[in-house]
Amino acid sequence: MKEKARSTSRVTRRRVLTTAAGAAGAAVGSGLVKGFPTIWAQNIKDVTLTHVGMSYSTIIDIARQATKDLGFKVEMAVTDHAGFVNRVTTQPDSVDIADGELWQALLVVPRGSYQPINVKKIKLWDKMTPIYTKGTFDGKQVSRIGISPIKVQYLSGAEAKSFAKEPTDWATFVPGFYNADTLGMRPDLIHRPIEHWGELFNSEFKGKAAIQDIPAIGIMDAAMAAEANGAIKYADKGNMTRAEIDKTIALLIDLKKQGHWRALWSTFDESVNLMAAGEVVIQSMWSPAVTAVRSRGIPCYYVPLSEGYRGWGNGLALMKHLNGIKLDAAYEYINWYQSGWVGGFIAKQGYYVPVPETAKNFLTADEWGYWYEGKPAKEPITDPYGKVMEKAGAVRDGGSYEARFSKIACWNTLMDEARYMNEKWNQYRTA
Amino acid sequence: MKLAIPTKAVPYLEVAPLAIVLLFFFVVPMAMVLVASFFDYNMTGIIPTFTLTNYIDLLTSRTTLELYLETLKFALIVWAITLVLGFTIAYFLAFHVRNPLIAIGLLLLCTVPFWTSDIIRMISWIPLLGKYGVFNRALLELGVVDSPVQWLLFSDFAVVVAYVHLFTLFMIVPIFNSMARIDRSLIEAAVDAGAGRLRVLTEVVIPLSKTGIALGSIFVITLVMGDFFIVKIMSGGRSASVVMAVFEDVNLLFYPPAAASAVLLLIIVTLIVSFILRVVDVRKELMG
């Protein structure tokens, strides 16, 4: 009986969501929502936008919903990190919307592949999280270590290929998904609390620890640990000197020689499998990977650490070749992107969107409480596809949105010495 | 009607399609890589001036030497193992399987590893070789070891296993091909003349399979030298290869140093291949 009641209530919730989405779509279609021009309603149907990005953000459901709501076609194309920068810079015409990571903008913008976005044409610009638009959170300055969003958010002018330090009317991209990463652990195999990044290097976990094999991110996790342990002091770990890189790599090689690392993982699936199989008990991880381990019924905890989180983020940029009706469609799409459906969908993956208030309309009060407010779930929590992933009573690791983002210690980075770093990282691999 | 093509032009016309394809899809791109390897670069783009910096950086870096040693080590080990395995399997298929249809069928079975994607194939090794995988379970149950052995997965051993699993086929096919063309009466003659099995093998079969062995060796060595994915996944990031350095550069759009690494790799692989071809004159063997 109870089971039945629950399923009925879920159907109802789903129906509410669909209705809401439909209503939003109708509102857009009828021109009720200001800022959406409607004069070209006929020819815009022929427009197809190609949204290119990494696998975690180019989700087909988003394209389907956009196509339904907007009346023109949106397609998703998935690349890996290397594929993204290479495609966007060498085959720019094959991309319309470029959904890249913050640090990738450093490579793409000087090469002139994007066109600046006029923020006046972005309806919710003033509602966007200040993490991106002002470089602050809760009135306080957000960490500038690594590629903090504000460092790449604004361009110096309509034709500029360089970034502006202060807000301007020209944006590199509209903010996309972002999150705060930390270490994942197996609480059933580590029977004590983990509070510091330094634990990643603890000899207690010899042969059972892992870090990610993406040099730019792996080095940040290593630096967080080295700094927490007091092993290395960095002037700016987001932009290390050669000497600092040498020291960090030497430390990693030393640990490797002691047999500390079980593996370095390079794909999402690998990190899930390592953790689920018990090969590794502590490692750097991405939030949905933790969820994936847990949905197999294996305990996995995304530990809030006292030194703070390593932040990362994306942005949706418009490609240079867009013009006329296609450019209008692209603006309409990036405005739609902020209007809530996407935010509600991706929240269930553990990611955040720049205008959380709109996402709220597409989540139940219970889901909002769980994902954004750090409250215990009253009902079972489902993933974006409706699969139950947490029982009632569960609380999200790391607590609320505010608790998380007030503790960003650094961001994913691209150092001036990136090439030297890669070379050193290869030395670490072969050591 | 008779076509009025001069006899001399015929061979040129015959090679023309392949030559054109090679020109556009091999010679031109290689020339561009070569040119790019002399360009300068920074974080914001490529600077088309002539510089030797990329080569100087490459040739003076300790990482280059370490990567080449690592890659050559794998190439050598994998070559030796696939040679023994490939030769044995080809021998079995060519001389012990009487029905040629069954032999071809069994040969096709050797392609099974290629029926699935790279990622799936790599991930599938975890339940087999992992800490709590099938092999470790078996070893524990049999009392061979007290605690799971770690070196089965994410190790050089695992890399070699994956290479052998995939590349043995490239050894089997050319060797099988050579063996299939050995005139059976030669073997009969050798046996009639009093040769034992071993002598037939060393004095008839091996010399007549040289072409296949040489071609198989070229395949296997170039495949290993050009890999970065298998080594990355199977070593669990604990090993690297020459191409991985190229990949990391391309990842950040540093094309000139990537091009320089590619040119150096091409030179080294060409040297290895020409050495093999010097030992075995493939063309003569194929024609004869």
XYZ file of C-alpha atoms in Angstrom:
719
model
C 0.000 0.000 0.000
C 2.778 2.323 0.976
C 4.661 1.320 -2.141
C 1.673 2.159 -4.257
C 1.214 5.545 -2.648
C 4.829 6.363 -3.336
C 4.658 5.408 -6.973
C 1.498 7.428 -7.442
C 3.134 10.439 -5.893
C 6.115 10.059 -8.195
C 3.942 9.912 -11.230
C 2.256 13.055 -10.048
C 5.546 14.779 -9.560
C 6.658 13.754 -13.008
C 3.402 15.048 -14.412
C 3.917 18.336 -12.622
C 7.367 18.609 -14.148
C 6.128 17.852 -17.646
C 3.328 20.333 -17.272
C 5.734 22.940 -16.001
C 8.099 22.294 -18.876
C 5.213 22.442 -21.294
C 4.010 25.673 -19.776
C 7.483 27.157 -20.056
C 7.630 26.048 -23.658
C 4.220 27.527 -24.365
C 5.228 30.775 -22.692
C 8.313 30.977 -24.866
C 6.354 30.057 -27.977
C 3.630 32.595 -27.368
C 6.155 35.375 -26.924
C 5.053 35.954 -23.343
C 8.635 35.791 -22.211
C 10.297 39.023 -23.186
C 13.613 38.978 -24.961
C 12.665 36.205 -27.358
C 12.032 37.769 -30.758
C 9.317 35.996 -32.681
C 9.255 37.641 -36.114
C 11.202 34.908 -37.844
C 9.132 32.098 -36.395
C 8.956 30.422 -39.811
C 12.555 30.234 -41.061
C 14.009 29.575 -37.638
C 12.592 26.077 -37.876
C 15.287 25.278 -40.420
C 18.116 26.230 -38.050
C 20.235 23.468 -36.507
C 22.642 24.322 -33.718
C 25.531 22.005 -32.879
C 26.470 22.127 -29.215
C 29.954 20.685 -28.705
C 31.471 19.804 -25.351
C 32.645 17.104 -22.984
C 30.512 14.052 -22.208
C 29.241 15.275 -18.831
C 27.510 18.327 -20.281
C 26.529 17.388 -23.840
C 23.580 15.318 -22.733
C 21.114 14.288 -25.415
C 18.078 14.942 -23.183
C 19.012 18.621 -23.033
C 19.108 18.822 -26.838
C 15.739 17.060 -27.107
C 14.101 19.389 -24.619
C 15.607 22.464 -26.278
C 14.403 21.308 -29.679
C 10.928 20.830 -28.231
C 10.820 24.169 -26.396
C 12.500 26.358 -29.000
C 11.149 25.111 -32.311
C 14.538 24.702 -33.974
C 16.925 21.802 -33.795
C 19.705 21.495 -31.232
C 22.233 18.670 -31.576
C 24.879 17.510 -29.130
C 28.374 16.426 -30.130
C 30.684 14.862 -27.566
C 34.461 15.281 -27.504
C 37.180 14.711 -24.959
C 39.289 17.577 -23.605
C 41.889 17.337 -26.352
C 39.228 16.925 -29.010
C 37.393 19.998 -27.812
C 40.164 22.566 -28.138
C 41.370 21.003 -31.365
C 37.927 20.941 -32.980
C 36.964 24.431 -31.870
C 40.196 26.001 -33.093
C 40.869 23.999 -36.255
C 37.308 23.156 -37.429
C 35.408 26.148 -36.038
C 32.619 25.913 -38.621
C 31.646 22.458 -37.376
C 30.677 23.957 -34.018
C 27.969 26.501 -33.115
C 27.872 26.436 -29.326
C 31.216 25.641 -27.675
C 30.769 24.260 -24.170
C 34.297 24.331 -22.819
C 35.973 24.387 -19.438
C 37.204 27.633 -17.950
C 40.896 26.946 -18.532
C 40.269 25.962 -22.146
C 39.162 29.542 -22.847
C 42.816 30.554 -22.334
C 43.717 28.496 -25.390
C 40.730 29.272 -27.585
C 40.101 33.013 -27.090
C 43.511 34.256 -28.332
C 43.007 32.168 -31.477
C 39.810 34.079 -32.206
C 37.403 31.149 -32.520
C 34.664 32.656 -30.355
C 32.581 35.765 -30.824
C 32.024 37.926 -27.752
C 28.564 37.647 -26.216
C 26.669 40.883 -25.645
C 25.539 40.521 -22.023
C 22.612 42.883 -22.675
C 21.113 40.147 -24.806
C 21.304 37.666 -21.941
C 18.051 38.044 -20.068
C 19.151 36.619 -16.723
C 22.676 38.035 -16.748
C 22.134 39.958 -13.501
C 20.779 36.830 -11.818
C 23.843 34.737 -12.664
C 25.960 33.521 -9.802
C 28.546 36.163 -8.876
C 31.138 33.371 -8.776
C 31.302 33.919 -12.527
C 30.082 37.459 -13.095
C 31.765 39.259 -10.191
C 34.318 36.812 -8.835
C 32.603 36.805 -5.463
C 30.404 34.484 -3.449
C 28.251 35.599 -0.541
C 29.949 38.979 -0.758
C 33.419 37.534 -0.362
C 36.073 37.153 -3.020
C 36.227 33.680 -4.563
C 39.630 32.000 -4.719
C 41.804 33.310 -7.548
C 44.120 30.308 -7.454
C 43.968 28.538 -10.797
C 41.586 29.669 -13.530
C 38.880 31.288 -11.425
C 35.790 32.052 -13.582
C 36.216 35.823 -13.353
C 39.661 35.594 -14.950
C 38.134 34.437 -18.238
C 34.512 35.623 -18.057
C 34.877 39.028 -19.735
C 36.544 40.258 -22.889
C 37.965 43.722 -23.258
C 35.749 44.622 -26.251
C 33.457 43.466 -29.017
C 36.375 42.387 -31.190
C 38.764 41.460 -28.428
C 40.964 38.422 -28.261
C 42.044 39.202 -24.722
C 40.364 38.994 -21.339
C 39.203 41.952 -19.244
C 39.992 42.021 -15.532
C 36.815 43.913 -14.659
C 33.255 43.218 -15.834
C 32.462 44.588 -19.310
C 29.453 44.218 -21.627
C 31.268 41.511 -23.571
C 31.323 38.001 -22.184
C 33.516 35.124 -23.343
C 30.669 32.718 -22.615
C 27.507 32.421 -20.587
C 28.265 30.443 -17.433
C 27.575 26.706 -17.674
C 27.762 23.844 -15.189
C 30.152 24.053 -12.279
C 30.957 22.118 -9.160
C 33.367 21.678 -6.279
C 35.478 18.530 -6.305
C 37.171 16.741 -3.459
C 38.422 13.284 -2.499
C 36.227 10.217 -2.596
C 36.665 7.411 -0.069
C 35.231 4.072 0.973
C 33.893 4.562 4.523
C 33.461 0.799 4.899
C 37.181 0.246 4.265
C 38.572 3.319 6.052
C 37.188 3.219 9.553
C 37.990 6.731 10.632
C 37.125 10.246 9.554
C 39.170 11.831 6.761
C 39.516 15.584 7.179
C 42.534 16.746 5.205
C 43.760 16.586 1.625
C 47.054 15.345 3.037
C 45.454 11.946 3.698
C 45.869 11.240 -0.014
C 49.592 10.775 0.662
C 49.158 8.889 3.958
C 51.213 5.678 3.969
C 48.274 3.998 5.687
C 46.680 3.828 2.218
C 49.759 2.507 0.467
C 48.777 0.636 -2.701
C 45.156 1.751 -2.295
C 45.285 5.379 -3.368
C 44.814 6.928 -6.789
C 44.867 10.305 -8.486
C 43.653 11.331 -11.892
C 45.942 11.090 -14.850
C 44.915 14.419 -16.354
C 48.050 16.460 -15.610
C 46.313 19.824 -15.192
C 43.862 18.445 -12.626
C 46.041 15.755 -11.093
C 48.734 18.264 -10.198
C 46.174 20.412 -8.357
C 45.017 17.471 -6.251
C 48.648 16.639 -5.536
C 49.368 20.272 -4.639
C 46.369 20.402 -2.291
C 47.727 17.313 -0.534
C 51.357 18.471 -0.486
C 50.364 21.845 0.911
C 48.058 20.343 3.537
C 50.899 18.095 4.681
C 53.268 21.025 4.866
C 55.562 19.228 2.418
C 55.562 22.076 -0.092
C 54.676 25.762 0.162
C 53.447 27.361 -3.042
C 53.482 31.028 -3.962
C 50.570 30.301 -6.320
C 49.765 26.655 -6.828
C 47.462 27.571 -9.689
C 50.447 28.845 -11.642
C 53.511 27.057 -10.336
C 57.105 27.916 -11.060
C 59.331 25.264 -12.598
C 60.931 24.709 -9.208
C 57.532 24.118 -7.614
C 56.549 21.714 -10.383
C 59.842 19.851 -9.898
C 59.228 19.534 -6.166
C 55.646 18.332 -6.605
C 56.583 15.754 -9.235
C 59.532 14.567 -7.141
C 57.122 13.987 -4.287
C 54.745 12.041 -6.523
C 57.578 9.935 -7.937
C 58.779 9.192 -4.441
C 55.317 7.971 -3.472
C 55.111 5.928 -6.642
C 58.401 4.207 -5.867
C 57.062 3.292 -2.438
C 54.115 1.625 -4.162
C 51.653 4.190 -2.892
C 49.577 4.578 -6.058
C 47.343 1.764 -7.163
C 46.598 3.594 -10.372
C 46.197 6.896 -12.094
C 42.788 6.997 -13.673
C 41.970 8.850 -16.844
C 38.333 8.111 -17.548
C 35.245 8.483 -15.439
C 34.461 4.739 -15.705
C 37.902 3.820 -14.477
C 37.511 5.862 -11.309
C 34.133 4.232 -10.662
C 35.486 0.741 -11.229
C 38.591 1.275 -9.106
C 36.496 2.434 -6.187
C 33.679 -0.080 -6.598
C 36.109 -3.008 -6.898
C 37.900 -1.911 -3.729
C 41.174 -1.595 -5.653
C 41.342 1.912 -4.279
C 39.942 3.281 -1.010
C 40.841 6.962 -1.381
C 41.280 8.956 -4.574
C 40.477 12.152 -6.377
C 37.022 11.778 -7.877
C 34.216 13.588 -9.691
C 30.849 13.937 -8.045
C 28.774 11.761 -10.450
C 31.403 9.018 -10.121
C 30.748 8.910 -6.384
C 27.037 8.655 -7.153
C 27.709 5.866 -9.660
C 29.609 3.839 -7.053
C 26.840 4.368 -4.536
C 24.087 3.394 -6.938
C 25.767 -0.038 -7.087
C 25.038 -0.341 -3.382
C 28.681 0.264 -2.404
C 29.303 2.983 0.179
C 31.333 5.885 -1.134
C 31.743 9.260 0.521
C 32.672 12.543 -1.158
C 34.561 14.011 1.765
C 34.349 17.710 2.641
C 37.939 18.558 3.632
C 39.084 21.369 5.866
C 41.367 22.896 3.212
C 38.412 23.319 0.864
C 37.410 22.189 -2.598
C 38.930 22.285 -6.062
C 36.400 24.124 -8.197
C 35.745 23.711 -11.888
C 33.315 25.204 -14.338
C 32.129 25.411 -17.909
C 30.850 28.143 -20.160
C 28.801 28.204 -23.369
C 30.507 30.301 -26.021
C 29.218 31.370 -29.432
C 31.397 30.545 -32.398
C 32.698 33.348 -34.591
C 30.977 32.162 -37.785
C 27.446 32.552 -36.346
C 25.429 35.373 -37.881
C 21.926 36.368 -38.892
C 19.128 34.042 -37.938
C 21.513 31.378 -36.670
C 23.093 33.851 -34.276
C 19.627 34.835 -33.052
C 18.818 31.173 -32.520
C 22.087 30.702 -30.635
C 21.243 33.610 -28.302
C 17.798 32.142 -27.811
C 19.322 28.774 -26.942
C 21.804 30.127 -24.400
C 18.977 32.115 -22.816
C 16.788 29.014 -22.715
C 19.703 27.117 -21.163
C 19.477 29.361 -18.097
C 15.705 29.223 -17.852
C 15.464 26.261 -15.488
C 14.869 22.954 -17.242
C 18.586 22.298 -17.671
C 19.263 23.316 -14.079
C 16.648 20.932 -12.734
C 17.923 18.088 -14.873
C 21.606 18.493 -14.078
C 21.081 19.152 -10.357
C 20.230 15.470 -10.075
C 23.679 14.714 -11.393
C 25.167 16.791 -8.586
C 26.140 19.779 -10.755
C 25.106 23.395 -10.283
C 23.843 25.974 -12.755
C 24.440 29.731 -12.803
C 20.847 30.680 -11.969
C 19.772 28.228 -9.274
C 16.400 30.008 -8.725
C 15.215 28.908 -12.142
C 16.309 25.327 -11.503
C 14.171 25.379 -8.390
C 11.037 25.519 -10.563
C 11.980 22.205 -12.082
C 12.746 20.360 -8.845
C 10.383 19.214 -6.118
C 10.790 20.943 -2.770
C 12.339 17.743 -1.462
C 14.828 17.537 -4.333
C 15.719 21.202 -3.928
C 16.250 20.599 -0.239
C 18.498 17.622 -0.898
C 20.591 18.929 -3.792
C 20.899 22.619 -2.957
C 20.132 23.065 0.728
C 21.886 20.055 2.210
C 18.696 18.859 3.907
C 17.873 15.201 4.520
C 15.756 13.738 1.724
C 12.165 13.047 2.670
C 11.552 10.745 -0.252
C 13.962 8.563 -2.242
C 16.201 10.690 -4.471
C 16.400 9.806 -8.141
C 18.994 10.513 -10.796
C 18.059 12.539 -13.916
C 16.571 9.414 -15.503
C 14.316 8.530 -12.585
C 16.479 5.757 -11.139
C 16.494 5.766 -7.335
C 19.974 6.546 -6.044
C 19.489 7.603 -2.426
C 17.061 6.411 0.214
C 14.861 8.784 2.188
C 16.848 10.364 4.989
C 20.070 10.697 3.009
C 21.990 13.977 3.167
C 24.206 15.235 0.368
C 27.956 15.043 1.114
C 29.381 18.457 1.836
C 26.026 19.978 2.694
C 24.441 22.965 1.047
C 25.361 24.949 -2.041
C 26.557 27.796 0.198
C 28.659 25.514 2.398
C 30.348 24.151 -0.681
C 31.084 27.284 -2.641
C 32.197 29.350 0.300
C 35.069 26.867 0.554
C 36.606 26.792 -2.907
C 40.366 26.703 -2.359
C 41.484 26.576 -5.982
C 40.267 26.011 -9.543
C 41.276 23.698 -12.348
C 44.131 25.395 -14.073
C 46.301 25.910 -17.092
C 49.698 27.112 -15.958
C 52.096 29.277 -17.895
C 54.486 26.375 -17.538
C 51.882 23.876 -18.777
C 54.185 22.266 -21.288
C 56.965 21.832 -18.768
C 54.408 20.369 -16.381
C 53.206 17.845 -18.967
C 56.769 16.800 -19.632
C 57.408 16.319 -15.928
C 54.138 14.433 -15.582
C 55.336 12.009 -18.262
C 58.498 11.542 -16.233
C 56.314 10.645 -13.289
C 54.421 8.138 -15.421
C 57.581 6.377 -16.574
C 59.360 6.567 -13.216
C 39.188 -1.898 -80.638
C 42.681 -1.578 -79.346
C 43.563 0.986 -76.649
C 46.375 3.233 -77.711
C 48.325 3.286 -74.477
C 52.071 2.962 -74.844
C 53.300 -0.163 -73.103
C 55.787 1.835 -71.072
C 53.023 3.952 -69.500
C 50.971 1.000 -68.292
C 52.797 0.339 -65.010
C 52.727 4.053 -64.182
C 49.020 4.223 -64.825
C 48.560 1.161 -62.679
C 50.279 2.698 -59.686
C 48.745 6.125 -60.257
C 45.607 5.681 -58.091
C 47.609 4.490 -55.108
C 50.271 7.115 -55.708
C 47.685 9.876 -55.746
C 46.044 8.625 -52.565
C 49.431 8.391 -50.853
C 50.412 11.826 -52.075
C 47.350 13.529 -50.635
C 46.853 11.478 -47.513
C 50.424 10.708 -46.589
C 53.077 12.816 -48.289
C 51.301 16.179 -47.990
C 50.297 15.749 -44.304
C 53.788 14.486 -43.449
C 55.311 17.499 -45.193
C 53.055 19.760 -43.147
C 54.082 18.009 -39.946
C 57.712 18.451 -40.926
C 57.235 22.155 -41.618
C 55.265 22.678 -38.396
C 58.033 21.025 -36.392
C 60.267 24.003 -37.173
C 57.706 26.617 -36.117
C 57.746 28.484 -32.849
C 54.707 28.600 -30.545
C 53.310 29.940 -27.318
C 50.101 29.572 -25.339
C 48.153 31.741 -27.771
C 49.192 30.227 -31.072
C 51.750 29.031 -33.594
C 54.408 31.480 -34.742
C 55.549 30.629 -38.289
C 59.234 31.403 -38.002
C 62.086 28.965 -38.407
C 63.422 27.601 -35.151
C 65.249 24.515 -33.977
C 64.017 24.937 -30.410
C 61.509 22.100 -30.655
C 64.207 19.630 -31.645
C 66.691 20.980 -29.137
C 64.104 20.738 -26.344
C 63.188 17.241 -27.455
C 66.700 15.899 -27.796
C 68.014 17.410 -24.579
C 65.109 16.372 -22.378
C 65.584 13.399 -20.099
C 61.899 12.599 -20.510
C 62.420 11.826 -24.209
C 65.063 9.236 -23.452
C 62.960 7.690 -20.692
C 59.892 7.518 -22.924
C 61.838 5.877 -25.751
C 63.429 3.357 -23.425
C 60.012 2.534 -21.988
C 58.394 2.186 -25.404
C 61.269 0.146 -26.862
C 61.169 -2.120 -23.836
C 57.502 -2.883 -24.481
C 58.102 -3.256 -28.219
C 60.859 -5.793 -27.631
C 58.992 -7.879 -25.050
C 55.771 -7.889 -27.047
C 57.639 -8.698 -30.259
C 59.318 -11.728 -28.673
C 56.097 -13.086 -27.172
C 53.909 -12.494 -30.227
C 56.587 -14.049 -32.434
C 56.635 -17.304 -30.445
C 52.833 -17.368 -30.092
C 52.140 -16.256 -33.641
C 54.553 -18.728 -35.133
C 53.176 -21.615 -33.091
C 49.561 -20.818 -33.892
C 50.285 -20.269 -37.579
C 52.223 -23.537 -37.672
C 49.308 -25.375 -36.113
C 46.840 -23.805 -38.539
C 48.989 -24.426 -41.600
C 50.255 -27.913 -40.940
C 47.996 -29.594 -38.412
C 44.561 -28.433 -39.501
C 43.901 -30.495 -42.626
C 40.778 -28.720 -43.810
C 41.650 -25.258 -45.165
C 38.130 -24.013 -44.409
C 38.510 -24.890 -40.748
C 41.948 -23.231 -40.760
C 40.445 -20.006 -42.117
C 37.612 -20.261 -39.590
C 40.080 -20.634 -36.727
C 42.092 -17.725 -38.097
C 38.963 -15.580 -38.030
C 38.440 -16.602 -34.399
C 41.747 -14.867 -33.650
C 40.066 -11.571 -34.548
C 37.613 -11.862 -31.645
C 39.542 -9.316 -29.512
C 38.683 -6.708 -32.148
C 34.950 -7.242 -31.929
C 34.518 -4.754 -29.104
C 35.641 -1.207 -28.362
C 38.941 -0.231 -26.778
C 37.371 1.042 -23.575
C 35.190 -2.034 -22.999
C 38.114 -4.331 -23.708
C 40.333 -2.503 -21.242
C 37.719 -2.311 -18.511
C 37.031 -6.019 -18.915
C 40.507 -6.783 -17.652
C 39.621 -5.454 -14.195
C 37.309 -8.335 -13.152
C 39.877 -10.740 -14.539
C 43.215 -9.400 -13.318
C 42.094 -7.049 -10.539
C 42.854 -7.268 -6.851
C 39.577 -9.097 -6.313
C 39.436 -10.528 -9.819
C 39.122 -14.082 -11.089
C 42.833 -14.864 -11.100
C 43.435 -13.547 -7.621
C 40.410 -15.447 -6.289
C 41.738 -18.629 -7.850
C 45.237 -18.083 -6.444
C 43.790 -17.392 -2.983
C 41.480 -20.431 -3.085
C 44.311 -22.663 -4.206
C 46.415 -21.318 -1.358
C 49.163 -20.155 -3.704
C 49.166 -16.697 -2.132
C 47.907 -15.289 1.194
C 46.865 -11.875 -0.070
C 45.853 -10.713 -3.545
C 48.778 -10.058 -5.868
C 48.865 -6.511 -7.125
C 51.091 -6.770 -10.165
C 48.481 -8.503 -12.322
C 46.751 -5.230 -13.127
C 48.006 -1.655 -13.595
C 51.510 -2.846 -14.228
C 53.936 -3.526 -17.059
C 52.672 -7.083 -16.954
C 49.130 -5.938 -17.685
C 50.318 -3.741 -20.543
C 52.174 -6.661 -22.126
C 49.151 -8.944 -21.695
C 46.893 -6.448 -23.459
C 49.364 -5.884 -26.293
C 49.864 -9.609 -26.810
C 46.125 -10.189 -26.691
C 45.597 -7.708 -29.491
C 48.698 -7.860 -31.632
C 49.394 -11.597 -31.875
C 46.917 -11.639 -34.753
C 49.197 -9.368 -36.760
C 51.951 -11.947 -36.372
C 49.723 -14.959 -37.111
C 48.281 -13.739 -40.401
C 51.490 -13.028 -42.359
C 53.268 -16.093 -40.977
C 50.267 -18.287 -41.783
C 50.260 -16.797 -45.247
C 53.927 -17.691 -45.810
C 53.478 -21.171 -44.418
C 50.414 -21.857 -46.537
C 52.521 -21.248 -49.609
C 55.238 -23.738 -48.635
C 55.206 -26.608 -51.080
C 54.276 -29.725 -49.042
C 56.494 -31.886 -51.207
C 59.503 -30.022 -49.798
C 58.623 -31.253 -46.342
C 58.016 -34.756 -47.631
C 61.382 -34.643 -49.365
C 63.068 -33.515 -46.160
C 61.406 -36.307 -44.189
C 62.338 -38.839 -46.859
C 65.907 -37.631 -46.677
C 65.857 -38.495 -42.993
C 65.191 -35.137 -41.336
C 63.463 -35.187 -37.942
C 60.624 -32.824 -37.009
C 62.974 -30.275 -35.507
C 65.221 -30.234 -38.552
C 62.252 -29.825 -40.865
C 61.199 -26.895 -38.725
C 64.565 -25.166 -38.572
C 65.784 -25.910 -42.066
C 62.604 -25.852 -44.117
C 59.697 -24.143 -42.385
C 61.456 -21.259 -40.639
C 63.573 -20.176 -43.622
C 60.511 -20.291 -45.867
C 58.404 -18.324 -43.346
C 60.947 -15.514 -43.061
C 58.843 -13.092 -45.071
C 55.852 -13.626 -42.819
C 57.978 -13.269 -39.714
C 59.475 -10.045 -41.027
C 56.108 -8.564 -41.963
C 54.555 -9.632 -38.660
C 57.469 -8.095 -36.769
C 57.029 -4.817 -38.623
C 53.323 -4.774 -37.792
C 53.779 -5.561 -34.122
C 56.706 -3.218 -33.510
C 55.133 -0.246 -35.280
C 51.820 -0.829 -33.506
C 53.480 -0.858 -30.093
C 55.666 2.134 -30.920
C 52.597 4.092 -32.005
C 50.339 3.276 -29.064
C 49.465 5.461 -26.144
C 46.000 4.312 -25.191
C 46.660 0.722 -24.125
C 49.721 1.675 -22.134
C 47.827 4.489 -20.431
C 44.858 2.375 -19.395
C 46.535 -0.945 -18.645
C 49.396 0.538 -16.666
C 46.829 2.555 -14.737
C 48.764 5.650 -15.740
C 51.905 4.210 -14.200
C 53.718 3.991 -17.467
C 53.877 6.118 -20.578
C 54.863 5.988 -24.202
C 56.414 8.272 -26.790
C 53.050 9.009 -28.375
C 51.574 10.022 -25.049
C 53.933 13.001 -25.011
C 52.616 13.943 -28.452
C 49.061 13.575 -27.185
C 49.698 15.854 -24.204
C 51.090 18.521 -26.524
C 48.168 18.301 -28.940
C 45.837 18.486 -25.950
C 47.079 22.031 -25.341
C 47.406 22.933 -29.036
C 51.209 22.924 -28.865
C 51.479 21.608 -32.414
C 55.128 22.423 -33.207
C 56.704 20.367 -30.395
C 54.164 17.592 -31.069
C 55.232 17.647 -34.716
C 58.900 17.463 -33.742
C 58.195 14.428 -31.538
C 56.275 12.824 -34.393
C 59.129 13.386 -36.834
C 61.640 11.876 -34.424
C 59.375 8.862 -33.865
C 58.935 8.438 -37.597
C 62.708 8.451 -38.109
C 63.273 5.878 -35.397
C 60.486 3.562 -36.567
C 61.735 3.869 -40.150
C 65.214 2.861 -38.979
C 63.815 -0.189 -37.197
C 61.741 -1.202 -40.211
C 64.639 -0.783 -42.624
C 66.796 -2.877 -40.311
C 64.203 -5.678 -40.431
C 63.970 -5.380 -44.197
C 67.718 -5.571 -44.460
C 67.779 -8.834 -42.535
C 64.955 -10.292 -44.633
C 64.586 -9.221 -48.233
C 60.807 -9.309 -48.289
C 60.532 -8.339 -51.925
C 62.830 -11.083 -53.117
C 61.065 -13.658 -50.991
C 57.638 -12.572 -52.189
C 58.652 -12.682 -55.847
C 60.627 -15.895 -55.521
